Amino acid sequence: MKLQILGTAAAEGWPAMFCTCAWCKEARRRGGKNIRTRSGAIIDDQLMIDFSPDAYFHEMKFGLDYTNVHTVLVSHDHEDHLFAADLGNRYPGYGVLDDTVPEALTVYGNDRVGLQINHGTQGFGGPGGPVQFRRVVPFVPTKVEGGYTFTALTALHDRSQQCYLYLVEDAHGKRMLYGHDTGLFVPETMAALRGVRLDLAMLDCTMGAYRDGGNHMGIEDCFEMKARLERNGSIDASTRMVLTHFSHNGHMLHDELEAAARPKGFDVAYDGVIYEI
Ligand SMILES: [Zn+2]
Ligand SMILES: [Zn+2]
Ligand SMILES: [Zn+2]
């Protein structure tokens, strides 16, 4: 499985779009891995997780071709994870698709994601045809094109909607966990992951230097989460542990995150990083 993490910032991006804080100023000064766009990932160039306002930029920047994408798994409808209007570009008149392209792009998510897909594609002919929506059933493995099976796990995040984490397994049995946005994992999700060994796990490190655990996580929460996942039989020494979804309000730039995370066995994601697992 090839996993590319496309964007690694929380909602505002980093530097945040309108911000004079010291951590945005420093990110602008240092540049490089400190420049972070809104969240998303792509597996084997064909299965996307989240479709952020920066998805088009990611397609250009990383030389991707979204006509190969058949499935988008959406974690929740926050604006940094779903920019549904851009999916209208898959409709006739905006995109010209030959018969090498999957007939439909199927978007999975909760009811609120469905509403956003309806709204976003309305002006292009609405959902159905080139963009299909399917409501996720949590904890039920679902097979999709390309030999992948995904399972939506429940997150501890926005209480006004059911937010999901995604466990994705490929045809060779390789497994990755898209583990944000969330606080410390809920018991149902820990139970679903019990004894399920992950090859890679991405965790929510929004709050950086500060603890949270109830909506997002900080780096200390991620260390705690790693210990819990070890005890749960979900990870071992060979699991790639990856921190992502960073906010300027967490007050840790890339180098500071790496210095703290490396000794604890974590990688710190940056935009465009690729993992082969
Ligand atoms: Zn987010
Ligand atoms: Zn800032
Ligand atoms: Zn969110």
Short mmCIF file of C-alpha atoms and ligand atoms in Angstrom, two decimals:
data_model
loop_
_atom_site.label_atom_id
_atom_site.label_comp_id
_atom_site.label_asym_id
_atom_site.label_seq_id
_atom_site.Cartn_x
_atom_site.Cartn_y
_atom_site.Cartn_z
CA MET A 1 0.00 0.00 0.00
CA LYS A 2 1.22 3.44 -0.91
CA LEU A 3 -0.17 6.11 1.39
CA GLN A 4 0.36 9.76 0.58
CA ILE A 5 -0.64 12.33 3.17
CA LEU A 6 -1.73 15.36 1.17
CA GLY A 7 -2.41 17.98 3.85
CA THR A 8 -1.35 18.04 7.49
CA ALA A 9 -2.91 21.20 8.99
CA ALA A 10 -6.01 21.76 11.06
CA ALA A 11 -8.87 23.90 9.72
CA GLU A 12 -7.08 27.23 9.28
CA GLY A 13 -4.01 25.87 7.51
CA TRP A 14 -0.58 26.80 8.85
CA PRO A 15 0.34 29.63 8.48
CA ALA A 16 -3.32 30.34 9.15
CA MET A 17 -4.97 32.40 6.46
CA PHE A 18 -5.42 35.43 8.69
CA CYS A 19 -3.02 35.25 11.60
CA THR A 20 -0.31 37.31 13.25
CA CYS A 21 0.64 34.77 15.96
CA ALA A 22 4.31 34.02 16.56
CA TRP A 23 3.93 30.43 15.30
CA CYS A 24 2.49 31.52 11.96
CA LYS A 25 5.17 34.18 11.58
CA GLU A 26 7.83 31.58 12.32
CA ALA A 27 6.27 29.06 9.90
CA ARG A 28 6.35 31.74 7.17
CA ARG A 29 10.01 32.45 8.01
CA ARG A 30 11.15 28.81 8.12
CA GLY A 31 8.95 27.58 5.24
CA GLY A 32 9.46 23.97 4.04
CA LYS A 33 7.68 21.35 6.15
CA ASN A 34 6.17 24.11 8.33
CA ILE A 35 3.84 25.11 5.50
CA ARG A 36 0.77 22.93 5.97
CA THR A 37 -2.48 22.71 3.98
CA ARG A 38 -5.86 21.24 4.92
CA SER A 39 -6.18 17.51 5.65
CA GLY A 40 -6.50 14.56 3.37
CA ALA A 41 -4.76 11.41 2.19
CA ILE A 42 -4.75 9.15 -0.86
CA ILE A 43 -4.05 5.42 -1.06
CA ASP A 44 -2.39 3.99 -4.18
CA ASP A 45 -3.44 7.13 -6.11
CA GLN A 46 -7.05 5.84 -6.21
CA LEU A 47 -8.78 5.89 -2.82
CA MET A 48 -9.04 9.26 -1.08
CA ILE A 49 -9.78 10.00 2.53
CA ASP A 50 -11.35 13.45 2.94
CA PHE A 51 -11.68 16.00 0.16
CA SER A 52 -10.45 19.31 1.53
CA PRO A 53 -10.56 22.84 0.11
CA ASP A 54 -6.92 22.17 -0.86
CA ALA A 55 -7.68 18.97 -2.82
CA TYR A 56 -7.26 20.67 -6.18
CA PHE A 57 -3.98 22.23 -5.08
CA HIS A 58 -2.79 18.79 -3.93
CA GLU A 59 -3.65 17.29 -7.33
CA MET A 60 -1.44 19.88 -9.03
CA LYS A 61 1.34 20.02 -6.45
CA PHE A 62 1.85 16.24 -6.14
CA GLY A 63 1.20 15.31 -9.79
CA LEU A 64 -1.93 13.30 -9.00
CA ASP A 65 -4.78 12.50 -11.39
CA TYR A 66 -8.13 12.37 -9.61
CA THR A 67 -9.83 10.71 -12.60
CA ASN A 68 -8.28 7.50 -11.15
CA VAL A 69 -10.13 7.98 -7.86
CA HIS A 70 -13.18 5.74 -7.39
CA THR A 71 -13.84 6.19 -3.67
CA VAL A 72 -13.69 9.07 -1.19
CA LEU A 73 -14.12 8.31 2.52
CA VAL A 74 -15.14 11.45 4.40
CA SER A 75 -14.46 11.60 8.14
CA HIS A 76 -16.98 14.39 8.90
CA ASP A 77 -18.35 17.52 7.27
CA HIS A 78 -16.06 20.18 8.77
CA GLU A 79 -14.91 22.54 6.07
CA ASP A 80 -11.27 21.44 6.28
CA HIS A 81 -12.28 17.86 5.41
CA LEU A 82 -14.94 18.32 2.74
CA PHE A 83 -15.24 20.90 -0.01
CA ALA A 84 -18.14 19.31 -1.88
CA ALA A 85 -18.57 21.97 -4.57
CA ASP A 86 -15.32 20.85 -6.24
CA LEU A 87 -16.87 17.42 -6.87
CA GLY A 88 -19.15 19.20 -9.36
CA ASN A 89 -16.12 19.34 -11.62
CA ARG A 90 -16.68 15.64 -12.31
CA TYR A 91 -19.93 16.42 -14.18
CA PRO A 92 -20.24 16.76 -17.98
CA GLY A 93 -19.25 20.16 -19.24
CA TYR A 94 -16.67 20.53 -16.44
CA GLY A 95 -14.83 17.25 -16.83
CA VAL A 96 -14.50 15.14 -19.99
CA LEU A 97 -14.20 11.51 -18.92
CA ASP A 98 -13.37 8.70 -21.36
CA ASP A 99 -14.11 5.02 -20.73
CA THR A 100 -10.83 4.43 -18.88
CA VAL A 101 -12.26 6.38 -15.95
CA PRO A 102 -14.42 4.80 -13.19
CA GLU A 103 -18.04 5.54 -14.09
CA ALA A 104 -18.86 7.02 -10.71
CA LEU A 105 -16.93 8.44 -7.84
CA THR A 106 -18.54 7.17 -4.65
CA VAL A 107 -18.39 9.33 -1.55
CA TYR A 108 -18.96 7.65 1.83
CA GLY A 109 -19.81 9.59 4.97
CA ASN A 110 -22.42 10.51 7.56
CA ASP A 111 -25.78 12.22 6.87
CA ARG A 112 -24.27 15.69 7.09
CA VAL A 113 -21.71 14.71 4.45
CA GLY A 114 -24.65 13.56 2.28
CA LEU A 115 -26.29 16.98 2.66
CA GLN A 116 -23.07 18.72 1.68
CA ILE A 117 -22.72 16.48 -1.38
CA ASN A 118 -26.33 17.31 -2.36
CA HIS A 119 -25.73 21.00 -1.88
CA GLY A 120 -22.29 21.09 -3.50
CA THR A 121 -23.30 19.21 -6.64
CA GLN A 122 -26.77 20.81 -6.97
CA GLY A 123 -25.74 23.32 -9.62
CA PHE A 124 -24.12 20.53 -11.66
CA GLY A 125 -27.10 18.16 -11.67
CA GLY A 126 -27.12 16.92 -8.07
CA PRO A 127 -25.89 13.66 -6.59
CA GLY A 128 -26.16 10.55 -8.70
CA GLY A 129 -24.38 9.85 -11.97
CA PRO A 130 -20.77 10.99 -11.80
CA VAL A 131 -20.82 11.48 -8.00
CA GLN A 132 -22.68 9.00 -5.79
CA PHE A 133 -23.18 9.29 -2.04
CA ARG A 134 -23.45 6.35 0.34
CA ARG A 135 -24.16 6.63 4.02
CA VAL A 136 -21.60 4.86 6.15
CA VAL A 137 -22.61 2.07 8.51
CA PRO A 138 -20.09 2.19 11.38
CA PHE A 139 -18.17 -0.95 12.34
CA VAL A 140 -19.35 -2.86 9.26
CA PRO A 141 -16.52 -3.72 6.83
CA THR A 142 -17.38 -2.49 3.33
CA LYS A 143 -15.69 -3.64 0.13
CA VAL A 144 -14.97 -1.09 -2.58
CA GLU A 145 -13.24 -1.07 -5.96
CA GLY A 146 -9.56 -1.92 -6.13
CA GLY A 147 -9.80 -4.75 -3.60
CA TYR A 148 -10.00 -2.44 -0.57
CA THR A 149 -12.14 -2.99 2.51
CA PHE A 150 -12.85 -0.09 4.82
CA THR A 151 -14.42 0.08 8.25
CA ALA A 152 -15.70 3.33 9.74
CA LEU A 153 -14.91 3.64 13.45
CA THR A 154 -16.56 6.25 15.64
CA ALA A 155 -14.55 9.31 16.68
CA LEU A 156 -14.76 11.59 19.70
CA HIS A 157 -15.17 14.95 18.01
CA ASP A 158 -18.09 17.20 16.94
CA ARG A 159 -21.05 16.06 19.09
CA SER A 160 -23.59 17.37 16.55
CA GLN A 161 -22.66 14.69 14.01
CA GLN A 162 -21.20 11.17 14.01
CA CYS A 163 -17.56 11.66 13.02
CA TYR A 164 -15.57 8.70 11.73
CA LEU A 165 -12.05 7.33 11.67
CA TYR A 166 -11.29 4.92 8.85
CA LEU A 167 -9.55 1.57 8.93
CA VAL A 168 -8.54 0.63 5.37
CA GLU A 169 -7.21 -2.79 4.37
CA ASP A 170 -5.87 -3.53 0.89
CA ALA A 171 -6.02 -6.78 -1.12
CA HIS A 172 -2.67 -7.89 0.41
CA GLY A 173 -3.94 -7.48 3.95
CA LYS A 174 -2.02 -4.26 4.68
CA ARG A 175 -3.90 -2.03 7.11
CA MET A 176 -3.84 1.69 7.83
CA LEU A 177 -5.83 3.79 10.25
CA TYR A 178 -6.86 7.38 9.47
CA GLY A 179 -7.14 8.46 13.08
CA HIS A 180 -8.37 12.05 13.05
CA ASP A 181 -10.26 14.20 13.91
CA THR A 182 -10.74 12.77 17.37
CA GLY A 183 -9.91 12.91 21.04
CA LEU A 184 -8.83 9.74 22.84
CA PHE A 185 -10.49 6.80 21.10
CA VAL A 186 -13.92 5.77 22.38
CA PRO A 187 -14.39 2.25 23.85
CA GLU A 188 -16.37 1.00 20.81
CA THR A 189 -13.50 1.92 18.51
CA MET A 190 -10.91 0.34 20.81
CA ALA A 191 -13.03 -2.82 20.86
CA ALA A 192 -13.22 -2.88 17.05
CA LEU A 193 -9.42 -2.51 16.88
CA ARG A 194 -8.69 -5.13 19.54
CA GLY A 195 -6.17 -7.59 18.10
CA VAL A 196 -6.35 -5.95 14.66
CA ARG A 197 -2.70 -5.23 13.87
CA LEU A 198 -2.14 -1.98 12.01
CA ASP A 199 0.76 -1.44 9.60
CA LEU A 200 0.36 2.33 9.93
CA ALA A 201 -1.67 4.60 12.19
CA MET A 202 -2.19 8.33 11.73
CA LEU A 203 -3.12 10.15 14.94
CA ASP A 204 -4.61 13.60 15.62
CA CYS A 205 -2.00 16.00 17.04
CA THR A 206 -3.98 19.23 16.60
CA MET A 207 -3.19 20.65 20.02
CA GLY A 208 0.59 20.09 19.86
CA ALA A 209 2.10 21.13 23.19
CA TYR A 210 -1.27 21.11 25.00
CA ARG A 211 -3.42 18.24 26.16
CA ASP A 212 -7.00 17.84 24.98
CA GLY A 213 -8.29 14.31 24.49
CA GLY A 214 -11.98 15.28 24.32
CA ASN A 215 -12.16 16.69 20.79
CA HIS A 216 -8.62 16.53 19.42
CA MET A 217 -5.30 15.43 20.88
CA GLY A 218 -1.99 17.00 21.81
CA ILE A 219 1.36 15.21 21.58
CA GLU A 220 1.11 13.81 25.12
CA ASP A 221 -2.37 12.45 24.33
CA CYS A 222 -0.88 10.75 21.27
CA PHE A 223 1.82 9.11 23.43
CA GLU A 224 -0.93 7.91 25.76
CA MET A 225 -2.96 6.68 22.77
CA LYS A 226 0.06 4.70 21.50
CA ALA A 227 0.38 2.91 24.83
CA ARG A 228 -3.34 2.11 24.81
CA LEU A 229 -3.17 0.76 21.23
CA GLU A 230 -0.18 -1.41 22.19
CA ARG A 231 -2.10 -2.88 25.12
CA ASN A 232 -5.06 -3.36 22.76
CA GLY A 233 -2.97 -5.52 20.39
CA SER A 234 -3.50 -3.00 17.58
CA ILE A 235 0.09 -1.89 17.10
CA ASP A 236 3.55 -3.32 17.68
CA ALA A 237 7.15 -2.22 17.18
CA SER A 238 6.83 -2.49 13.38
CA THR A 239 3.72 -0.26 13.09
CA ARG A 240 4.48 3.16 11.54
CA MET A 241 3.03 5.74 13.92
CA VAL A 242 2.36 9.09 12.27
CA LEU A 243 1.26 12.39 13.81
CA THR A 244 -0.80 14.78 11.68
CA HIS A 245 -3.52 17.52 11.62
CA PHE A 246 -1.47 20.25 13.34
CA SER A 247 -2.75 23.64 14.46
CA HIS A 248 -0.71 26.82 14.92
CA ASN A 249 -2.51 26.99 18.30
CA GLY A 250 -0.55 23.88 19.31
CA HIS A 251 2.62 26.00 19.31
CA MET A 252 5.02 23.33 17.95
CA LEU A 253 6.72 23.77 14.57
CA HIS A 254 7.94 20.79 12.55
CA ASP A 255 11.41 20.55 14.10
CA GLU A 256 10.03 20.85 17.64
CA LEU A 257 7.41 18.18 16.89
CA GLU A 258 10.09 15.84 15.51
CA ALA A 259 12.38 16.36 18.49
CA ALA A 260 9.57 15.37 20.84
CA ALA A 261 7.98 12.63 18.72
CA ARG A 262 10.96 10.68 17.32
CA PRO A 263 12.17 9.31 20.68
CA LYS A 264 8.63 8.04 21.29
CA GLY A 265 8.55 6.18 17.97
CA PHE A 266 6.44 8.62 15.96
CA ASP A 267 6.95 10.17 12.54
CA VAL A 268 5.73 13.73 12.03
CA ALA A 269 3.79 14.05 8.78
CA TYR A 270 4.37 16.89 6.36
CA ASP A 271 2.41 17.76 3.22
CA GLY A 272 2.98 15.22 0.45
CA VAL A 273 4.86 12.62 2.53
CA ILE A 274 4.60 9.08 1.11
CA TYR A 275 4.65 5.87 3.15
CA GLU A 276 5.06 2.46 1.51
CA ILE A 277 3.66 -0.17 3.86
ZN ZN B 1 -10.02 18.91 10.99
ZN ZN B 2 -1.26 31.65 13.84
ZN ZN B 3 -13.15 18.48 12.64
#
